[in-house]
Structures are given as structure tokens and as C-alpha cells.
Short mmCIF file of C-alpha atoms in Angstrom, two decimals:
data_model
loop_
_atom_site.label_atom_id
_atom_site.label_comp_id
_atom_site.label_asym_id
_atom_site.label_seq_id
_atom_site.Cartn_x
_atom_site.Cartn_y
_atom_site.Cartn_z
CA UNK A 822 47.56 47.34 -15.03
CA UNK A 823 49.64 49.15 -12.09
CA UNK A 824 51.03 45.47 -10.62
CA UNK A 825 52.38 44.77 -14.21
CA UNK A 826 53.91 47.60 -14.71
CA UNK A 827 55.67 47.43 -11.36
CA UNK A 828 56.72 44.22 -12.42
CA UNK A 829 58.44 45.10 -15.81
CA UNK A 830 59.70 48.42 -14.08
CA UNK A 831 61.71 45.49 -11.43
CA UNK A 832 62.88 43.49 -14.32
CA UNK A 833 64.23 46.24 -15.74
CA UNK A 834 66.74 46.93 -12.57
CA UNK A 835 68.89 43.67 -13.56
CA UNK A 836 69.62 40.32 -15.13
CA UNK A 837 68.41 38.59 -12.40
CA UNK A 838 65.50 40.40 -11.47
CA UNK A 839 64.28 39.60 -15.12
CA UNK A 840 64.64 36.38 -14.37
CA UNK A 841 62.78 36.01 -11.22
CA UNK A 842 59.79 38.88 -13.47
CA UNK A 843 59.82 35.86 -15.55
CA UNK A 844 59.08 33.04 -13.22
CA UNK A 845 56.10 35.37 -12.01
CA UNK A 846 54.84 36.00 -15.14
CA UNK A 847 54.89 32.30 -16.16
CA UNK A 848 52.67 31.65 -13.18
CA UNK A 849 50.16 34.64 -13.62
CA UNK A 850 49.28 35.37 -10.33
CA UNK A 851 47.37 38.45 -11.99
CA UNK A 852 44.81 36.55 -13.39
CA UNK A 853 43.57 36.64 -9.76
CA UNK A 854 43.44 40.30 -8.87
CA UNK A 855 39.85 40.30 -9.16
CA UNK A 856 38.69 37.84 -6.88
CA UNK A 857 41.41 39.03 -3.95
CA UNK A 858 39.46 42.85 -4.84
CA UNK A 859 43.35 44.18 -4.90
CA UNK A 860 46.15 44.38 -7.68
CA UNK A 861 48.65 41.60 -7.20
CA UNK A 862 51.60 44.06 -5.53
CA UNK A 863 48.85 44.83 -2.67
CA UNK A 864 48.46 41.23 -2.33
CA UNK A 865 48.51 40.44 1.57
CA UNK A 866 49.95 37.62 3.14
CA UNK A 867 46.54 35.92 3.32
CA UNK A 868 45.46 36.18 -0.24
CA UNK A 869 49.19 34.85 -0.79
CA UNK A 870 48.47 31.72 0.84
CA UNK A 871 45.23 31.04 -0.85
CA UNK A 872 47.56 31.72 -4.16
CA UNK A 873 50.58 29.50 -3.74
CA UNK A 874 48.05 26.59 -1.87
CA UNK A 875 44.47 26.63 -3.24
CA UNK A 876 45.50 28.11 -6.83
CA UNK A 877 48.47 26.53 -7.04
CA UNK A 878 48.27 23.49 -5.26
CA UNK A 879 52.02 23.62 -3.15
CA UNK A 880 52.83 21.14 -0.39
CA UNK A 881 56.63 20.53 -0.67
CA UNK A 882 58.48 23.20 1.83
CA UNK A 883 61.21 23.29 -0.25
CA UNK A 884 59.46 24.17 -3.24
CA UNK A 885 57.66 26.66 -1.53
CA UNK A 886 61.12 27.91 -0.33
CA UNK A 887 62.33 28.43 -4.04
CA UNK A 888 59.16 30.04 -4.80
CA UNK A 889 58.63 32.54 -1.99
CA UNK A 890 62.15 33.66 -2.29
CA UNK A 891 61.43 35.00 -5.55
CA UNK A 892 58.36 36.66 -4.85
CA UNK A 893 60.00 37.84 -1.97
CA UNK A 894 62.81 39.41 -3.52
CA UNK A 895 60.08 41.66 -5.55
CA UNK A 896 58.05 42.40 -2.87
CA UNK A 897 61.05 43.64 -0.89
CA UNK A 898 62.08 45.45 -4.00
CA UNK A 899 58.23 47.38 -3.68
CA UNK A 900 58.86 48.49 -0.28
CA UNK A 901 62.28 49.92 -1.13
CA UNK A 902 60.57 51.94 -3.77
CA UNK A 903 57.46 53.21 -1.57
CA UNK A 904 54.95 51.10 -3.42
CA UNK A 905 53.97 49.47 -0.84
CA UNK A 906 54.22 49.49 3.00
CA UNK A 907 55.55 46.47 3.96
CA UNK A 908 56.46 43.21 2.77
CA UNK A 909 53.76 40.70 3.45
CA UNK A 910 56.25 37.78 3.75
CA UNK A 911 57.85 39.59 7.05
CA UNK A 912 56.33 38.14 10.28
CA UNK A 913 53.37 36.14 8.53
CA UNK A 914 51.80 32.81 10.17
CA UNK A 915 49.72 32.62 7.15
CA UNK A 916 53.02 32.07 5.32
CA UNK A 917 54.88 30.04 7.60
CA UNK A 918 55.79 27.01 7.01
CA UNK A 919 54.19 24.59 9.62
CA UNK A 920 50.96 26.68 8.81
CA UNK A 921 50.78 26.21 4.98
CA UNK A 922 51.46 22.36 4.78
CA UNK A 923 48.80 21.68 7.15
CA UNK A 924 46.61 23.63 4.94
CA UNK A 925 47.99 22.66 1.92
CA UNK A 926 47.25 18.83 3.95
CA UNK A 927 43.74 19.42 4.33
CA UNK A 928 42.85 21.03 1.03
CA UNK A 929 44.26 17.28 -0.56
CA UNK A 930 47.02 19.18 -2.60
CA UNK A 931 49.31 15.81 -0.93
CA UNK A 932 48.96 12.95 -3.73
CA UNK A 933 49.54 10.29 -0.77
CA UNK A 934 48.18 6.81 -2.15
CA UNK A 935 47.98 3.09 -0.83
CA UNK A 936 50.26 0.70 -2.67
CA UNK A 937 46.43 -1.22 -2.62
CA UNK A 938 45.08 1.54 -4.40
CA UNK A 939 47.53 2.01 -6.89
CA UNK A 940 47.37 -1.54 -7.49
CA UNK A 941 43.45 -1.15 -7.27
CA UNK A 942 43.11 0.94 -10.56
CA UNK A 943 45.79 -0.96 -12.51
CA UNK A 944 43.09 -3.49 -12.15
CA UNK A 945 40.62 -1.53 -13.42
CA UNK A 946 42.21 -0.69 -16.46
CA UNK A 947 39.98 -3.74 -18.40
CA UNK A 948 42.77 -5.88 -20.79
CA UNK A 949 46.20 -3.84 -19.72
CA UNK A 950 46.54 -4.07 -15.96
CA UNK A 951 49.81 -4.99 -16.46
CA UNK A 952 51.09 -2.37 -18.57
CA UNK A 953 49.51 0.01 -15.85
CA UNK A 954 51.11 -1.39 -13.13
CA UNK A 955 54.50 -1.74 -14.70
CA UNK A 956 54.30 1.80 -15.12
CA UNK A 957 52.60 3.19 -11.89
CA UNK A 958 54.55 0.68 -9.80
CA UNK A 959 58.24 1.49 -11.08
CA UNK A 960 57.64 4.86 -9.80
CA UNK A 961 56.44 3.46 -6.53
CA UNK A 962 59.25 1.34 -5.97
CA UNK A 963 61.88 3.89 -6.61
CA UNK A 964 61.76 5.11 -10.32
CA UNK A 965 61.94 8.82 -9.66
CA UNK A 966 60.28 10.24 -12.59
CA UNK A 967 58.28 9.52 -15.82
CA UNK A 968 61.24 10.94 -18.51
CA UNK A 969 63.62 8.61 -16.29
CA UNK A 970 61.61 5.87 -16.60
CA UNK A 971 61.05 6.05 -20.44
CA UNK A 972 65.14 5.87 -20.63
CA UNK A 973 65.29 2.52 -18.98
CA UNK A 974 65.52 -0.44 -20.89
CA UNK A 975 64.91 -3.97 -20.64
CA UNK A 976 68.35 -4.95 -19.80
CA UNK A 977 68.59 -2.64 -16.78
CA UNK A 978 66.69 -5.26 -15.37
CA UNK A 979 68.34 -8.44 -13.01
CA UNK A 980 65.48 -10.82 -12.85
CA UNK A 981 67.13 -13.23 -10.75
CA UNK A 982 68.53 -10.73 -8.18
CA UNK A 983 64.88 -8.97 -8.37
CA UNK A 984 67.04 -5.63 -8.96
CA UNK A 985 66.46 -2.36 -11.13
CA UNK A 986 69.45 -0.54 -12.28
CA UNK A 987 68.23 3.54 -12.78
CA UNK A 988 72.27 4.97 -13.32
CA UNK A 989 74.15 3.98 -10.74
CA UNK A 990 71.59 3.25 -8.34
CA UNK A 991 70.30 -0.74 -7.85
CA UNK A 992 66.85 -0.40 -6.91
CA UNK A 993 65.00 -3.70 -5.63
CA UNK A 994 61.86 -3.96 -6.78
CA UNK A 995 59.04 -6.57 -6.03
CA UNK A 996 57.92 -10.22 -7.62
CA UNK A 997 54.88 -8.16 -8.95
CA UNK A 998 56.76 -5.69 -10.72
CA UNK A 999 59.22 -7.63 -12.27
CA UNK A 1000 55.90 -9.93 -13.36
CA UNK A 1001 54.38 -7.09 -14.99
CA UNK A 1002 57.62 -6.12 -16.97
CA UNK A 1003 57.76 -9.64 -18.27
CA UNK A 1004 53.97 -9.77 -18.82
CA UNK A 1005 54.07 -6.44 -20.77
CA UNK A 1006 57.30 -7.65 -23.04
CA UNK A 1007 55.95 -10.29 -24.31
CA UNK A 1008 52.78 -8.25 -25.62
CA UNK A 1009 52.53 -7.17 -28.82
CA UNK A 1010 49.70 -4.57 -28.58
CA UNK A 1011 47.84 -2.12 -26.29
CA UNK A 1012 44.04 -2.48 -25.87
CA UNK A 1013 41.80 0.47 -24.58
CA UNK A 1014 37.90 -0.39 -25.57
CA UNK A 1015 37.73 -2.25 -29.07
CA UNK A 1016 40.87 0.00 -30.33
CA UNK A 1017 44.25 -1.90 -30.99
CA UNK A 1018 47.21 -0.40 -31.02
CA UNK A 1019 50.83 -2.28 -31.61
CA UNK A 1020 53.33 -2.11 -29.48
CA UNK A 1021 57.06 -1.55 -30.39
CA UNK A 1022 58.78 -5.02 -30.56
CA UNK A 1023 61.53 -3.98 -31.61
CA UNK A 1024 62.12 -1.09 -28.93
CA UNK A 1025 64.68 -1.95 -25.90
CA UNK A 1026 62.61 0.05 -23.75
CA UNK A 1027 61.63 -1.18 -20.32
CA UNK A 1028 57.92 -0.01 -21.38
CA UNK A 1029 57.66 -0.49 -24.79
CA UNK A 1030 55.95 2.43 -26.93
CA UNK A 1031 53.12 2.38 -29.06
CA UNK A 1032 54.05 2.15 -32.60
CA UNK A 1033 53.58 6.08 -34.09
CA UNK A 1034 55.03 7.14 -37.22
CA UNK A 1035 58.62 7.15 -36.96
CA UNK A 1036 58.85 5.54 -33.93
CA UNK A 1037 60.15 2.10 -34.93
CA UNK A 1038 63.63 0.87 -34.99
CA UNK A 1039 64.45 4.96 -34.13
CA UNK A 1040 64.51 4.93 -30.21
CA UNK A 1041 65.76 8.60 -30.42
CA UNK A 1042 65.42 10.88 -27.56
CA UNK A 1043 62.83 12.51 -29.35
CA UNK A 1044 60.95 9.32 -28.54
CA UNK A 1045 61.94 9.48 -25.30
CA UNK A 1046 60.14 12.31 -24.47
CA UNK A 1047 56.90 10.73 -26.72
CA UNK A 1048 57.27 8.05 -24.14
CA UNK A 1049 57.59 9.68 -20.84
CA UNK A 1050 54.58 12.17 -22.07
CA UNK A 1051 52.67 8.35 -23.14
CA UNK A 1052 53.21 7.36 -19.88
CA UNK A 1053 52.12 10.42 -17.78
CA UNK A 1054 49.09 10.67 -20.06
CA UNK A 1055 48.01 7.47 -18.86
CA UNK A 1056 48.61 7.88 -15.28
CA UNK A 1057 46.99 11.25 -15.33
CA UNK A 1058 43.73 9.19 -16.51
CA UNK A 1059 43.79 7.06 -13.42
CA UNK A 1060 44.33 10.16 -11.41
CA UNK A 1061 48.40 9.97 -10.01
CA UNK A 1062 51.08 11.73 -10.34
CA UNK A 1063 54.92 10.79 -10.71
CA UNK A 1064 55.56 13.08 -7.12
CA UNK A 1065 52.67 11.40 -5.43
CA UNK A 1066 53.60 7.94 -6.62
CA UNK A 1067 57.29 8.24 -5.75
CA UNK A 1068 56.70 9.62 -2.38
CA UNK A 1069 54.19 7.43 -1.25
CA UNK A 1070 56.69 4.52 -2.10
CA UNK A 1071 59.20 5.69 0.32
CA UNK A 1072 56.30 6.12 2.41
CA UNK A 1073 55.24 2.96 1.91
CA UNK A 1074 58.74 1.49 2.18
CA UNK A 1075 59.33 3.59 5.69
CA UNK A 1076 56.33 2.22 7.52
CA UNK A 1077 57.07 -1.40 6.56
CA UNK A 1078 60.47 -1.11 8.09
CA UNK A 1079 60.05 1.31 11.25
CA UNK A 1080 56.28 1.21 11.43
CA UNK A 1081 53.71 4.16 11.95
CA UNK A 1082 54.45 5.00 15.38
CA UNK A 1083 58.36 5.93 14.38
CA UNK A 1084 57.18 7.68 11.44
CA UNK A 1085 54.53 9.63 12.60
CA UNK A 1086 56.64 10.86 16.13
CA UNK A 1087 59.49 12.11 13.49
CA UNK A 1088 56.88 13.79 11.03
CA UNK A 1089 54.32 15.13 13.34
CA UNK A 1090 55.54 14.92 16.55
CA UNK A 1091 52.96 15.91 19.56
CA UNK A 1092 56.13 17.80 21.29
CA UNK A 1093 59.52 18.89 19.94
CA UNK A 1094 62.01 15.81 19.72
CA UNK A 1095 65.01 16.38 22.06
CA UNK A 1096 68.01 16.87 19.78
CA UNK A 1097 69.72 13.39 21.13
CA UNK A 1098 66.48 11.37 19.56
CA UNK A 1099 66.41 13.69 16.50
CA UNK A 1100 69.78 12.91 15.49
CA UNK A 1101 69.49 8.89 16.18
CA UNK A 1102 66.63 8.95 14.16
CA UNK A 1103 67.86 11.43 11.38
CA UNK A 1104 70.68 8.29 11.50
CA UNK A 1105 68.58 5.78 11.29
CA UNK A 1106 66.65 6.99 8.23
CA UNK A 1107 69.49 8.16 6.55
CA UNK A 1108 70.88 4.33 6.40
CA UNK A 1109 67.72 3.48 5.30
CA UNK A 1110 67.65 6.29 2.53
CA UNK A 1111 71.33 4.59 1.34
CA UNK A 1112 70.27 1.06 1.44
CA UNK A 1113 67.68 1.59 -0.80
CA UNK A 1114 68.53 3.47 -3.35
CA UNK A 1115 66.57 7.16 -2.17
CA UNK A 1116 68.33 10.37 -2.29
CA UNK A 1117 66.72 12.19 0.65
CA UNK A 1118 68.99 12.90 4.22
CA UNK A 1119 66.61 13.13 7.09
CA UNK A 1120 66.06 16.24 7.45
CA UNK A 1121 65.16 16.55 4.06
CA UNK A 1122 62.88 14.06 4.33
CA UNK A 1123 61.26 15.94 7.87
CA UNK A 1124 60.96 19.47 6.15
CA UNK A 1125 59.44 17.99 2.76
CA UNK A 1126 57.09 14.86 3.92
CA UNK A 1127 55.19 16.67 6.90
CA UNK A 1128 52.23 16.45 4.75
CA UNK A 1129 52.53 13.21 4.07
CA UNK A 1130 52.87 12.63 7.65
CA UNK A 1131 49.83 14.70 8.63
CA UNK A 1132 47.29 12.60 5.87
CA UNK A 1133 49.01 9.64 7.44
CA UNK A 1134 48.06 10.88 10.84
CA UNK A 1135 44.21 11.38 10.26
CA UNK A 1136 43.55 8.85 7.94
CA UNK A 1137 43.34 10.76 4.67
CA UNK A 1138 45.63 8.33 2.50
CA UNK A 1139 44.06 7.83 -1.08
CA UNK A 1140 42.87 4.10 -0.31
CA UNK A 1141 39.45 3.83 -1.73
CA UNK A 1142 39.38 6.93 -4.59
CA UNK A 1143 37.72 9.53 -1.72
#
């Protein structure tokens, strides 16, 4: 195969082409040749952003950034050596950015859900609602991952004050979260069907784990990682992700303070914002990032959440499963 051989021919050249060879291989954009009708160093810009948005499923700019830089590096490298004409990232609407997170937007590659219908399938989940929503709801209030929630332990909790304590940051969370982590430590076993399965008593952990072999009274970070993969199992089966969950919290969290309007004329404006309003309102949000907790600036949050703002804009937030 011509486009592999390229490849290992690039890698070759340095340390840190191997490295970005690597990242391409580990995402095996060969395995596609056949249906674009070209090997993947003829790929045009077109067939590139079918790749990185229908085959891939991208809709964070600044992942896309990381990515295209390294398949632009090889491309460029292509050119330089005559095997190809020119690179398809130069010049491209089909690979800017405004282009592919409206597409990425309308092929539902944005996991942007309704507090309502997160809440909606913790309820579903016959028996163990609670131990859903302790777990799908941490995230939405401001937990920023699975593997960081499976570190936190009951005692990072302030009941009275209502407040979460991830590090350094205090995260408030609501009555029905804190509900749910009291709920779910005073259980002593996970139901799915007619199967029983204990839970770990003795465990500190925030969501206790189910009892395995070896897992009791040996909370090691092995078990950690048991745990955070537990817990992403079982939001998988309801159908959301720890990026989709976490965003659509501060989401969530933006709208109740500034309301749609706000939001959607700093996402998706209908005509550029003059640089006076951008800045108030990059000030504005940024306060708002520090008060609770989120580590985004505002224009981080305007290149990343377009997406979000775009589903937001013509109704396509996950409220009812569609």
C-alpha cells in the first residue's frame, strides 16, 4: 500500500515525525481508502472532512486543531517530496473551521443533553436511579471526568454548605445531588434485573464500587481505574458521555444565569460582535467561569462550544432521546 509506505518513509525523517506517523496510524484513516476510491495521501480536502466528522465524529475546534496540525505536517511533508500536488489543508472551506462544526452540528456528533433528560433516564434505570444520577449528575454539575470522579471520596463532600471539593476547586452542587450521594451510601448493593451485586461498604469512595475480587478494603489506584471504567460502562448504556455531560452542565449553568438570548448572540451571532461587546462579554463569562469552579476563558469557551450553541439554536438538544 503506496499511502503506508509514504507514511513509514515520513517517520523515518525524525523523532517527531514518528510520533505524529504514530498518531495516524492509531487512527487508521486507511481503512477508508476504498470507499473515498483514492489512497489516503490523495485524500482531498472533502473526503478529509467526511473522515475527521462522519468517521470520526469531531466537534471540539480545538481538538480538531491538534489533529489537523498533525496531518498537516505530513501532508506538507508530501508536497515537499513531489507526491502530491498540493496540500489539501491550504485554502479549504471544507476544512475550515466555522464550516466543519456546523456539519459536525448537524450530523449529532454534539452530545448536548437536557438536565431533564439526564435526569429522565436515571429514572429509568428500574431500582438504582440514584446511583445513576449520582454518577451522571456529578459530571453535570462540574465533575470533569469519569477517572476524576472515581478519586473522590465521601469526605470531599460539605453537606451543609451543599459544596464538592474536586482538588482545589469547591464546586456547588444541587439538593438532588447531594440526595443521591447520601441515598447511594447508605446502600449496600446494586440491582440490575433479578441480579444482586454488593456494594463496597467499606470503600471511602464518593461512588462506592461493586465488590470484585480484590477490591475490598484495597482502594488502590488499580481500582480506581476499575471504577472510572464501572462508571463509564454504565453511562455508555444510557447513551452519554463524560464530554457531553460536562459541557452541557456549563451549558446548562450559562443559560440559567445570562439566559438564551446572551448565549446564543456570543455563540452564533447573526453579525460579527463589535470588539467593545466582545470583550464585556468575554468579561462577563470569564467571572462566571471563576465563580464556579470551570476552567474555560471566553474565548475558549466561543471557539470550542459553537456547536453547542448551534443545537441550542435550532432546537436539537437531546430532550426526549431523538
Amino acid at each position: 500500500m503506496k499511502s503506508l509506505e509514504r507514511l513509514e518513509e515520513f517517520q523515518a525523517e525524525s523523532l517527531d515525525f514518528q510520533k505524529i506517523g504514530n498518531y495516524i496510524r492509531r487512527q487508521n484513516p486507511f481503512r477508508y481508502e476504498e470507499a473515498y476510491g483514492r489512497d489516503f495521501i490523495h485524500f482531498t480536502d472533502e473526503d478529509l472532512m467526511d473522515l475527521f466528522i462522519r468517521k470520526f465524529g469531531q466537534y471540539k475546534p480545538s481538538v480538531m486543531s491538534v489533529v489537523f496540525g498533525k496531518y498537516r505536517r505530513f501532508y506538507d511533508w508530501c508536497v515537499k517530496k513531489q507526491y502530491i500536488l498540493e496540500n489539501p489543508f491550504e485554502n479549504s472551506k471544507f476544512l475550515s473551521y466555522e464550516y466543519l462544526v456546523r456539519v459536525a452540528a448537524a450530523n449529532g456528533n454534539v452530545p448536548y443533553y437536557s438536565r431533564e433528560y439526564v435526569l429522565r433516564l436515571c429514572r429509568e434505570q428500574q431500582g438504582e436511579e440514584e446511583y445513576y444520577k449520582a454518577m451522571a449528575l456529578s459530571l453535570f454539575e462540574g465533575v470533569k471526568s469519569y477517572s476524576q470522579l472515581a478519586r473522590l471520596k465521601w469526605t470531599d463532600v460539605d453537606p451543609e454548605k451543599k459544596v464538592l471539593s474536586v482538588g482545589a476547586q469547591k464546586i456547588q452542587i444541587s439538593g438532588e445531588l447531594l440526595e443521591a450521594y447520601e441515598t447511594v451510601r447508605q446502600r449496600s448493593y446494586f440491582q440490575t434485573g433479578e441480579r444482586k451485586q454488593a456494594l463496597d461498604q467499606s470503600s471511602e469512595a464518593l461512588i462506592p464500587p461493586l465488590i470484585r475480587h480484590g477490591c475490598q478494603n484495597s482502594f488502590s489506584g488499580e481500582n480506581y481505574r476499575y471504577l472510572s471504567n464501572a462508571i463509564s460502562r454504565k453511562m455508555t448504556s444510557l447513551g452519554l458521555s463524560a464530554p457531553g455531560l460536562y459541557e452541557s452542565g456549563i451549558m446548562h449553568r450559562l443559560l440559567q444565569q445570562f439566559g438564551e438570548f446572551e448565549i446564543l448572540e456570543y455563540l452564533v451571532p447573526e453579525h460579527p460582535l463589535e470588539k467593545a461587546c466582545m470583550s464585556r462579554k468575554n468579561k462577563e463569562l470569564e467571572e462566571f467561569f471563576k465563580e464556579h469552579a470551570i476552567p474555560l476563558t471566553g474565548k475558549d469557551f466561543s471557539f470550542d462550544f459553537k456547536g453547542y450553541g448551534l443545537l441550542l439554536k435550532y432546537g436539537k438538544v437531546s430532550q426526549k432521546g431523538d
